[in-house]
Coordinates of C-alpha atoms and ligand atoms in Angstrom, one line a residue:
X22 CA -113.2 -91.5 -77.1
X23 CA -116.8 -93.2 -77.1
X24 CA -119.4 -91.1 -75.9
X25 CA -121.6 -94.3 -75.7
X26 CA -119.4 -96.0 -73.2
X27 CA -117.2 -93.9 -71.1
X28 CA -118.0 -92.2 -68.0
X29 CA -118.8 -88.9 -68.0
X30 CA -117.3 -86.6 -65.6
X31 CA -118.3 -84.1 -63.1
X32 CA -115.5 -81.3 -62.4
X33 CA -117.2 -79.0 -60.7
X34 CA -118.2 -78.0 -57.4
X35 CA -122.1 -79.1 -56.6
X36 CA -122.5 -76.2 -54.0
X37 CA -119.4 -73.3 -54.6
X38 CA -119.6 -71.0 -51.4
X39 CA -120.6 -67.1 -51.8
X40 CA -117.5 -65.3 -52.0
X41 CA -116.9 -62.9 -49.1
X42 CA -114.9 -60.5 -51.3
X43 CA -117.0 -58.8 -53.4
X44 CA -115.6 -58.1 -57.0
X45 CA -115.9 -54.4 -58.1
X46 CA -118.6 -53.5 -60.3
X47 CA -118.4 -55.0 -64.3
X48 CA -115.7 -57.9 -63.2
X49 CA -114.8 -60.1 -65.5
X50 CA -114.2 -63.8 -65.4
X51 CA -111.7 -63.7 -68.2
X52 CA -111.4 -68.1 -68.3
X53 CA -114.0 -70.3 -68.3
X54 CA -115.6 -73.0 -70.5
X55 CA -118.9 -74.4 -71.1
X56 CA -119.2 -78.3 -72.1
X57 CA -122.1 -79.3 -74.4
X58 CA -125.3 -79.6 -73.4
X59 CA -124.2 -83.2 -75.2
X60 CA -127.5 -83.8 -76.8
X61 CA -127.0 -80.2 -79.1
X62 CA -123.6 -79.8 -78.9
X63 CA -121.9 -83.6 -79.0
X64 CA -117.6 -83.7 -78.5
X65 CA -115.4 -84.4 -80.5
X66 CA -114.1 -87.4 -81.3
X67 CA -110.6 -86.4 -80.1
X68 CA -111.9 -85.3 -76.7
X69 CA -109.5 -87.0 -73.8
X70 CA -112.1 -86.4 -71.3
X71 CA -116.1 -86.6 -71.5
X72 CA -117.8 -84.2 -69.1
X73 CA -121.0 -84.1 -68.0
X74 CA -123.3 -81.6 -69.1
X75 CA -122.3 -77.3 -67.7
X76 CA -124.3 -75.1 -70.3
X77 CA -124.6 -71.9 -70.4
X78 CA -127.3 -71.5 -67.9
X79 CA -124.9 -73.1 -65.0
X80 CA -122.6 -70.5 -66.1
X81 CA -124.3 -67.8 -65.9
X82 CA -125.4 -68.9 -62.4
X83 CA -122.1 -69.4 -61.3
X84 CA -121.5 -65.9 -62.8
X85 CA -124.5 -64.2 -60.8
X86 CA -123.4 -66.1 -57.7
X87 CA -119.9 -64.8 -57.4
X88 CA -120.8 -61.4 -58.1
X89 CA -119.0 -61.2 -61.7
X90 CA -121.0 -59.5 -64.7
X91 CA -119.3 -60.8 -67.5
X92 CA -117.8 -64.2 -68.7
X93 CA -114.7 -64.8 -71.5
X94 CA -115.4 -68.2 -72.7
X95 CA -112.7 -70.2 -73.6
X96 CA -113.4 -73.0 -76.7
X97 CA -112.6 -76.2 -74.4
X98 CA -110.3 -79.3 -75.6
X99 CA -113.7 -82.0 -75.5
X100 CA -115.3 -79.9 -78.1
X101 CA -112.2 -80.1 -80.4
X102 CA -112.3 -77.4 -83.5
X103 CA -116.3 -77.0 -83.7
X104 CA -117.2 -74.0 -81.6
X105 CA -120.8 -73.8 -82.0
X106 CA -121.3 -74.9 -77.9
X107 CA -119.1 -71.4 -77.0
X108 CA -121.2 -69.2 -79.6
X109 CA -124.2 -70.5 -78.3
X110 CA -123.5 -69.4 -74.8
X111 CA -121.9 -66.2 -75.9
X112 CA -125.2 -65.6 -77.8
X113 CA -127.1 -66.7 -74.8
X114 CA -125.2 -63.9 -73.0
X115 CA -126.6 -60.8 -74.9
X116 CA -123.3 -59.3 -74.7
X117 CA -121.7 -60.1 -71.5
X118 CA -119.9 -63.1 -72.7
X119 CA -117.2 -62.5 -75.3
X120 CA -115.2 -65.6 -76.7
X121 CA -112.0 -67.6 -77.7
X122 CA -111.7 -70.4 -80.3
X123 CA -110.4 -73.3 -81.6
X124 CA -109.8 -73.7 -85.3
X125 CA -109.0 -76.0 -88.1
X126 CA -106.0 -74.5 -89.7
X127 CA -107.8 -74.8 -92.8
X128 CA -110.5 -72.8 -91.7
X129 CA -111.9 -70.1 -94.4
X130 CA -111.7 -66.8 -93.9
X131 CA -115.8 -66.3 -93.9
X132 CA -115.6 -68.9 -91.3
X133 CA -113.3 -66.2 -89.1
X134 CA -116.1 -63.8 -89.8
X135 CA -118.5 -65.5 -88.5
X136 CA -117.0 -66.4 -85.6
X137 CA -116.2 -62.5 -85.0
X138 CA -119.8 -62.0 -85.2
X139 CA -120.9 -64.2 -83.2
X140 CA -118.2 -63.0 -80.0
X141 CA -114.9 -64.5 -80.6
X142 CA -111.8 -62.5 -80.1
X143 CA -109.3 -64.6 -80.5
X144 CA -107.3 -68.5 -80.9
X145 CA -106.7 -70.8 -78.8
X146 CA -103.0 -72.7 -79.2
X147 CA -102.8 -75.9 -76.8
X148 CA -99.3 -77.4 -76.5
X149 CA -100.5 -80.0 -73.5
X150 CA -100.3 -83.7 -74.8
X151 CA -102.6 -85.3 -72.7
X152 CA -105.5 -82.7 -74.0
X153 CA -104.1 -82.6 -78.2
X154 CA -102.7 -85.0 -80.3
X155 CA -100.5 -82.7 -81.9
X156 CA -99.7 -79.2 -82.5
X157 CA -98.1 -77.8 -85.4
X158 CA -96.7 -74.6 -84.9
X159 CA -96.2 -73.9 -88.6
X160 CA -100.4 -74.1 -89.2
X161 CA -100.6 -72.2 -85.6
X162 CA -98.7 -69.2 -86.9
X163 CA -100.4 -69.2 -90.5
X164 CA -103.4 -68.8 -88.7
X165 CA -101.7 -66.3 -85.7
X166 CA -101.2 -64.4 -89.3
X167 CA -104.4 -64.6 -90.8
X168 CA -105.8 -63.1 -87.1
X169 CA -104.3 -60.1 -87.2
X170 CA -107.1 -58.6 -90.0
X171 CA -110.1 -59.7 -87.2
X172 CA -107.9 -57.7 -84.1
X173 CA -107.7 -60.8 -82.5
X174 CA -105.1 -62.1 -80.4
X175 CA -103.6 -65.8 -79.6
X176 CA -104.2 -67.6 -75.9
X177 CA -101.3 -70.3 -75.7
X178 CA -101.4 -73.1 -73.1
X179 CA -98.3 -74.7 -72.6
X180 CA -96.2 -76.0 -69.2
X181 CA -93.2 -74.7 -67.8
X182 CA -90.7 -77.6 -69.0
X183 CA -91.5 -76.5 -73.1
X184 CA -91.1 -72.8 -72.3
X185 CA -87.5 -72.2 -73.8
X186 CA -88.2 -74.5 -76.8
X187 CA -91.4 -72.3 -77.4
X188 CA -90.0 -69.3 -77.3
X189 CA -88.8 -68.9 -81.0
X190 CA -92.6 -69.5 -82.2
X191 CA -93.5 -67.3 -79.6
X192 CA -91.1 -64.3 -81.0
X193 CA -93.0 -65.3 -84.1
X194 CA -96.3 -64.3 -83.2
X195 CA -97.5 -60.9 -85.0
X196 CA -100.6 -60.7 -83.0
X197 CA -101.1 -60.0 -78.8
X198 CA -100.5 -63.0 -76.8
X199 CA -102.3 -64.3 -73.5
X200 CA -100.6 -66.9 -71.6
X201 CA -102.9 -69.4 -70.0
X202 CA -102.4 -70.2 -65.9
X203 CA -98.9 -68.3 -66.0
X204 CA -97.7 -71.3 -68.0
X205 CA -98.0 -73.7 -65.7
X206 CA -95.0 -72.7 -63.3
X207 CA -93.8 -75.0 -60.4
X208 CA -95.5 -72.5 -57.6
X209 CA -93.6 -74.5 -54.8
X210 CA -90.2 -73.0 -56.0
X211 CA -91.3 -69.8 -54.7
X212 CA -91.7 -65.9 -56.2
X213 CA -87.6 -66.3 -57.5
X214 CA -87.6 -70.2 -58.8
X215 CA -86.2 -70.9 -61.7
X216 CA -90.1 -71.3 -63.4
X217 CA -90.9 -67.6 -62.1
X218 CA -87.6 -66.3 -63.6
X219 CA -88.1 -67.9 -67.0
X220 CA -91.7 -66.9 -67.2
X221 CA -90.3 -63.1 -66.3
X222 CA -88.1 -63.1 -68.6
X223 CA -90.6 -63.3 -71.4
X224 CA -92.8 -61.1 -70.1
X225 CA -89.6 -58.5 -69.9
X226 CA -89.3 -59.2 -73.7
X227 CA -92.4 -58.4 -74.9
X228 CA -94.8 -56.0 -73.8
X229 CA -97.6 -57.7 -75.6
X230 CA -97.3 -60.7 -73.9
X231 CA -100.3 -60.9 -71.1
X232 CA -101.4 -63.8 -68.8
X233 CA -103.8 -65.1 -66.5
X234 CA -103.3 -65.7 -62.7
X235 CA -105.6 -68.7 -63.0
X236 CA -105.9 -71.9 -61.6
X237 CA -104.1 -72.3 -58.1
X238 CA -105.9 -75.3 -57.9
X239 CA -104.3 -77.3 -60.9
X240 CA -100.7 -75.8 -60.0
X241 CA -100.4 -75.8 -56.1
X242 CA -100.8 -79.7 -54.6
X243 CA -100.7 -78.3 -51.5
X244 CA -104.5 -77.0 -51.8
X245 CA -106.6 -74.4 -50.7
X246 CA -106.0 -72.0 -49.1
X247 CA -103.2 -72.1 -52.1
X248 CA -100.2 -70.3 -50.2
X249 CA -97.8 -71.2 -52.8
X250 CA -99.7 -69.8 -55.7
X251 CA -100.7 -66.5 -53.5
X252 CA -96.7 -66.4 -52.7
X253 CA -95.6 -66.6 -55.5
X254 CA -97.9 -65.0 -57.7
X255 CA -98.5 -61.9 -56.5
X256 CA -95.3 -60.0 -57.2
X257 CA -96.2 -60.8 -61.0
X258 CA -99.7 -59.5 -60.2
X259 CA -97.6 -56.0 -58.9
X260 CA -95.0 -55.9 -61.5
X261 CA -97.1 -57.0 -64.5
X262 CA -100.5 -55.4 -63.5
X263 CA -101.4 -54.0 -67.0
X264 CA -101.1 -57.2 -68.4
X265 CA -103.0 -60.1 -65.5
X266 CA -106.3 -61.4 -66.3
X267 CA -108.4 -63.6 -64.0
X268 CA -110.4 -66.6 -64.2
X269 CA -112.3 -69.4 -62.7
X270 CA -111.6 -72.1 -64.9
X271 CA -114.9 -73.3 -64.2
X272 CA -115.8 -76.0 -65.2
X273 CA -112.7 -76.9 -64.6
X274 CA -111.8 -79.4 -67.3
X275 CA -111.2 -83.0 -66.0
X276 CA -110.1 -82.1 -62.7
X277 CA -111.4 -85.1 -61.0
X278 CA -109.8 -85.3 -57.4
X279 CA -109.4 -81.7 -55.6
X280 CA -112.3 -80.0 -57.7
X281 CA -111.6 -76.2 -56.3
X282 CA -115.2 -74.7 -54.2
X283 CA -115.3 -71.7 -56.9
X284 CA -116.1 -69.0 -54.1
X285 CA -112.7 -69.9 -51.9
X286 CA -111.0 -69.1 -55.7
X287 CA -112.6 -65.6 -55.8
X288 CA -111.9 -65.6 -52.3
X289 CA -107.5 -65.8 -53.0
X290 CA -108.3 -62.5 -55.1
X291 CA -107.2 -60.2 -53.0
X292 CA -104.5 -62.0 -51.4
X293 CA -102.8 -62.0 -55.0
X294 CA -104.0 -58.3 -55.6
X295 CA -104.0 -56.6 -52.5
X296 CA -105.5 -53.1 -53.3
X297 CA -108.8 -52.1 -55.2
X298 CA -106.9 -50.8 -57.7
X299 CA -105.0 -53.6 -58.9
X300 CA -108.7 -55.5 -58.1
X301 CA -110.2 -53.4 -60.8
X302 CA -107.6 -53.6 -63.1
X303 CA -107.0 -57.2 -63.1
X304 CA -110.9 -58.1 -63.1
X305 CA -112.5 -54.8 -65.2
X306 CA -109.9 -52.3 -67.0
X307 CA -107.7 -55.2 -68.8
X308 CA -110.1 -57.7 -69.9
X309 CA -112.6 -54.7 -70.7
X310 CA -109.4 -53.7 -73.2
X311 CA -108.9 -57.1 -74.6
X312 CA -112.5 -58.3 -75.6
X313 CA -114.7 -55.1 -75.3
X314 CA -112.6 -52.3 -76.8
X315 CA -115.3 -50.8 -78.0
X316 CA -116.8 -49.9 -74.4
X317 CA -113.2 -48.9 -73.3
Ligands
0GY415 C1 -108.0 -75.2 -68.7 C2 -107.1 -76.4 -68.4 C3 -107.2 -77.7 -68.9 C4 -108.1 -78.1 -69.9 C5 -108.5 -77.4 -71.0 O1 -109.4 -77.2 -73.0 C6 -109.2 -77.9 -72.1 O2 -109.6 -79.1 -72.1 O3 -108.2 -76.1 -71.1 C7 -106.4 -78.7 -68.3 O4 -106.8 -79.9 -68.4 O5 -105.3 -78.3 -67.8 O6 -107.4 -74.2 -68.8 O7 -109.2 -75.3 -68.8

């Protein structure tokens, strides 16, 4: 892609409303991204989209504005395998950000320190084409492998139709594994469609298999208020509460027509997860576990 010529996009809400539920104390908004500032941090020249600028600062906002304390940023597609625009922001955090990567497969192992040092907890594996050109699942597990020394654990993103061809590099995995948006189910088939079922099914095979309950707005069409995803989400939120995370998503990554208002999405919390205690455990007590064990 060339930065020079192509648009740049905006994927974020210019105003997000203040949420009327009010997350509990130490919440954590376990998937989000920052993209550039451009100028320090320039993307790569894989990237499939070109954002605007959403630093750290905007995040932090955002944070502070919808009443969460800490942030897990998530290394985004644009910025490819250099992760230096994520450790800045975790840095910029003073230790309320905590982070997940991208890497070369041939990455050094001093390399894996240093990311460790500087906040990341674990690898990103991306199996969408439109965001990777490819992704080789033999370098994925060397590296899945070579993790498992740092305490890490692997975030795979992947859509519903590649689930049962995944699931023997899944099984392969040494390390804890966090499914991004649920795998990308079709929502409109309801709490018992044949995406739910397949999705439980892995779950019920692995107890180290965790996910996020992220991102109504990229898997229900229907919109806000997001019925399908509350519909059929929640039971997984009940059944599998050990094991949810929750996000924004912000800045949303090259959502470019129904860009969600980032208050109404804190706002579906508590339809998915109806009692405080399944609040706190989804928003504090799980990603407190994951990326600040040390405070657990
Ligand atoms: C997400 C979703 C998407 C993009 C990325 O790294 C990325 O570019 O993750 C997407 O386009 O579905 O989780 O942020």
């Amino acid at each position: 892609m060339n930065a020079d010529t192509q648009d740049r996009i905006i994927s974020w809400h210019g105003n997000p409303s203040v949420p009327g539920f009010t997350p509990p104390p130490g919440a954590v908004d376990a998937h989000c991204h920052v993209f550039g500032p451009m100028a320090q941090f320039p993307f790569g020249a894989k990237a499939k989209y070109l954002p605007e600028d959403a630093g750290a600062e905007m995040l932090f906002a955002l944070r502070d504005r919808l009443g969460f304390s800490r942030n897990v940023i998530v290394q985004a597609s644009c910025h490819g395998t250099d992760n230096s625009a994520t450790l800045d922001a975790i840095h910029k955090a003073e230790g309320r950000a905590r982070g997940v990567a991208v890497v070369d497969p041939a990455i050094s192992d001093a390399e894996l320190e240093r990311l460790h040092a500087g906040g990341i907890r674990g690898v990103r594996f991306n199996f969408l084409k439109r965001l990777v050109d490819d992704a080789p699942k033999d370098k994925f597990l060397d590296i899945a492998r070579r993790i498992q020394a740092l305490g890490w654990h692997v975030v795979i993103y992947f859509e519903a139709d590649i689930l049962e061809e995944l699931r023997p590099f899944l099984d392969a995995i040494p390390t804890l594994i966090v499914i991004d948006h649920m795998g990308r189910p079709d929502v409109a088939q309801g709490p018992d469609g044949l995406d739910m079922q397949a999705f439980r099914a892995l779950l019920d095979g692995r107890e180290d298999i965790w996910t996020k309950m992220t991102c109504p707005d990229r898997l229900d069409p229907k919109g806000p208020p997001w019925d399908d995803f509350v519909a059929a989400v929640s039971p997984l939120v009940a059944d599998y509460s050990d094991r949810v995370l929750w996000g924004t998503d912000w800045p949303h990554p090259n959502m470019q027509d129904a860009v969600p208002d980032d208050g109404a999405l804190v706002d579906m919390i508590p339809r998915i997860a109806p009692t405080a205690e399944l609040q706190r455990k989804i928003l504090v007590d799980n990603p407190m576990q994951l990326y600040w064990p040390e405070e657990g």
